[in-house]
Coordinates of C-alpha atoms in Angstrom, one line a residue:
X1 CA -58.7 -37.7 -78.1
X2 CA -60.3 -40.1 -80.6
X3 CA -58.0 -42.9 -79.7
X4 CA -58.9 -42.7 -76.0
X5 CA -62.6 -42.8 -76.8
X6 CA -62.1 -45.9 -79.0
X7 CA -60.6 -47.7 -76.0
X8 CA -64.0 -48.0 -74.4
X9 CA -66.0 -49.2 -77.4
X10 CA -63.8 -52.0 -78.8
X11 CA -64.5 -55.7 -78.2
X12 CA -62.2 -57.9 -76.1
X13 CA -61.5 -60.2 -79.0
X14 CA -60.3 -59.7 -82.6
X15 CA -60.3 -61.9 -85.6
X16 CA -57.4 -62.3 -87.9
X17 CA -57.9 -62.5 -91.6
X18 CA -59.0 -66.0 -92.8
X19 CA -56.4 -68.3 -94.0
X20 CA -56.8 -71.5 -95.8
X21 CA -54.9 -74.7 -95.2
X22 CA -54.9 -77.9 -97.3
X23 CA -56.5 -81.1 -96.1
X24 CA -55.0 -84.5 -96.7
X25 CA -57.1 -84.9 -99.8
X26 CA -55.9 -81.7 -101.3
X27 CA -59.1 -79.7 -100.7
X28 CA -58.7 -76.4 -98.8
X29 CA -60.6 -75.7 -95.6
X30 CA -61.0 -72.3 -94.1
X31 CA -59.3 -71.8 -90.8
X32 CA -60.1 -68.6 -89.0
X33 CA -57.7 -67.9 -86.2
X34 CA -58.9 -65.5 -83.5
X35 CA -57.0 -63.3 -81.2
X36 CA -58.3 -63.6 -77.6
X37 CA -57.3 -61.7 -74.5
X38 CA -57.2 -63.0 -71.0
X39 CA -56.4 -61.7 -67.5
X40 CA -55.8 -65.1 -66.0
X41 CA -52.5 -65.1 -64.1
X42 CA -51.9 -68.8 -64.4
X43 CA -49.5 -68.8 -67.4
X44 CA -47.1 -71.4 -68.4
X45 CA -43.8 -69.6 -67.5
X46 CA -41.9 -71.6 -70.2
X47 CA -44.3 -70.5 -72.8
X48 CA -43.9 -66.9 -71.6
X49 CA -40.2 -67.3 -71.6
X50 CA -40.3 -68.6 -75.3
X51 CA -42.3 -65.4 -76.2
X52 CA -39.7 -63.2 -74.6
X53 CA -36.9 -65.1 -76.3
X54 CA -38.6 -64.6 -79.7
X55 CA -38.1 -60.8 -79.4
X56 CA -34.6 -61.1 -78.0
X57 CA -35.2 -60.2 -74.4
X58 CA -32.7 -61.4 -71.8
X59 CA -33.7 -64.4 -69.7
X60 CA -34.9 -63.8 -66.2
X61 CA -35.1 -66.3 -63.4
X62 CA -38.5 -68.0 -63.6
X63 CA -39.0 -67.8 -59.9
X64 CA -38.8 -64.0 -60.2
X65 CA -41.1 -63.9 -63.2
X66 CA -43.6 -66.0 -61.2
X67 CA -43.3 -63.6 -58.3
X68 CA -43.7 -60.6 -60.6
X69 CA -46.9 -62.1 -62.1
X70 CA -48.3 -62.9 -58.6
X71 CA -47.7 -59.3 -57.4
X72 CA -48.9 -57.5 -60.5
X73 CA -52.1 -55.5 -60.4
X74 CA -53.0 -56.7 -63.9
X75 CA -51.7 -59.4 -66.2
X76 CA -52.8 -59.5 -69.8
X77 CA -52.1 -62.3 -72.2
X78 CA -53.0 -62.4 -75.9
X79 CA -53.6 -65.7 -77.6
X80 CA -54.0 -67.0 -81.1
X81 CA -56.9 -69.4 -80.9
X82 CA -57.3 -72.1 -83.7
X83 CA -60.0 -74.4 -82.8
X84 CA -59.1 -75.9 -79.4
X85 CA -55.4 -74.9 -79.7
X86 CA -54.0 -71.7 -78.1
X87 CA -50.7 -70.1 -78.6
X88 CA -49.4 -67.2 -76.5
X89 CA -48.6 -64.3 -78.9
X90 CA -48.6 -61.3 -76.7
X91 CA -48.2 -60.2 -73.1
X92 CA -48.3 -57.2 -70.8
X93 CA -48.6 -56.5 -67.1
X94 CA -49.1 -53.6 -64.8
X95 CA -48.3 -52.7 -61.2
X96 CA -50.3 -50.2 -59.3
X97 CA -51.1 -48.4 -56.1
X98 CA -54.7 -49.6 -56.7
X99 CA -56.0 -46.0 -56.6
X100 CA -54.3 -43.4 -58.8
X101 CA -51.3 -44.8 -60.6
X102 CA -50.3 -47.8 -62.7
X103 CA -47.1 -48.6 -64.6
X104 CA -47.2 -51.0 -67.6
X105 CA -44.4 -53.4 -67.9
X106 CA -43.2 -56.2 -70.2
X107 CA -45.2 -55.5 -73.3
X108 CA -44.3 -58.1 -75.9
X109 CA -45.8 -59.3 -79.1
X110 CA -44.3 -62.3 -81.0
X111 CA -42.4 -61.1 -84.1
X112 CA -44.7 -63.2 -86.5
X113 CA -47.6 -61.2 -85.1
X114 CA -46.1 -57.7 -85.2
X115 CA -47.2 -55.0 -87.7
X116 CA -50.8 -56.3 -87.7
X117 CA -52.2 -53.9 -85.1
X118 CA -52.0 -56.5 -82.3
X119 CA -49.6 -54.5 -80.2
X120 CA -52.0 -51.6 -80.3
X121 CA -54.9 -53.9 -79.5
X122 CA -53.0 -55.3 -76.5
X123 CA -52.2 -51.8 -75.2
X124 CA -55.8 -50.7 -75.8
X125 CA -57.1 -53.7 -73.8
X126 CA -54.6 -53.2 -71.0
X127 CA -55.4 -49.4 -70.7
X128 CA -59.1 -50.2 -70.8
X129 CA -58.8 -52.7 -67.9
X130 CA -56.8 -50.1 -65.9
X131 CA -59.3 -47.3 -66.6
X132 CA -62.1 -49.7 -65.6
X133 CA -60.4 -49.8 -62.2
X134 CA -60.4 -46.0 -62.0
X135 CA -56.7 -45.7 -62.5
X136 CA -56.1 -42.3 -64.0
X137 CA -52.3 -42.0 -64.3
X138 CA -50.8 -44.7 -66.5
X139 CA -47.0 -44.8 -67.1
X140 CA -44.6 -47.1 -68.8
X141 CA -40.9 -47.5 -69.7
X142 CA -40.0 -47.9 -73.3
X143 CA -36.9 -48.8 -75.2
X144 CA -35.9 -46.0 -77.6
X145 CA -36.9 -48.0 -80.7
X146 CA -40.5 -48.3 -79.6
X147 CA -41.1 -44.8 -78.2
X148 CA -42.9 -43.7 -81.4
X149 CA -45.3 -46.7 -81.1
X150 CA -46.3 -45.5 -77.6
X151 CA -46.6 -41.9 -78.8
X152 CA -49.1 -43.0 -81.4
X153 CA -51.1 -44.5 -78.5
X154 CA -51.2 -41.1 -76.7
X155 CA -48.3 -41.5 -74.3
X156 CA -46.0 -38.4 -74.0
X157 CA -42.4 -38.0 -72.9
X158 CA -41.7 -36.1 -69.7
X159 CA -45.2 -34.5 -69.2
X160 CA -45.2 -31.3 -67.2
X161 CA -41.4 -31.5 -66.7
X162 CA -41.6 -34.6 -64.5
X163 CA -38.3 -36.2 -64.3
X164 CA -38.1 -39.9 -63.4
X165 CA -35.3 -41.0 -61.2
X166 CA -33.8 -44.5 -60.7
X167 CA -31.8 -46.2 -58.1
X168 CA -29.8 -49.4 -58.9
X169 CA -27.6 -51.4 -56.6
X170 CA -23.8 -51.2 -57.1

């Protein structure tokens, strides 16, 4: 239960460890990139597509991606901020009945930013936003290779014997 309590006490921004980069004269200056979350739906679809490409996802028609964003209950983007420059490094969205249930979709973190706790931070932020809207039942779909990641966040497989069903066109 400690994980769920921590959802409601964490800040909306995180700071990555400091890095140094050389100046033209050879001196090093400190550059502290920050990770910033946003719920703004106005995303550059090509930048989002590049992020999805980076993890090997299949391409989807941009018109459908745009429609999915417009009709999502929540859109969360995660950005690396260096001074005035921003780079999209993570993304998630959720659909909902706006009362009881939400389903999280399209969780992605750029490979260069994985294994740093940012996927966990993205999920914590997304769940916190959904809980702030009084959504109590949060579901998601996960590929087999990431099931353990979601388990560590408190998600369980097949709770109470619930069996999901799917219909696909022929």
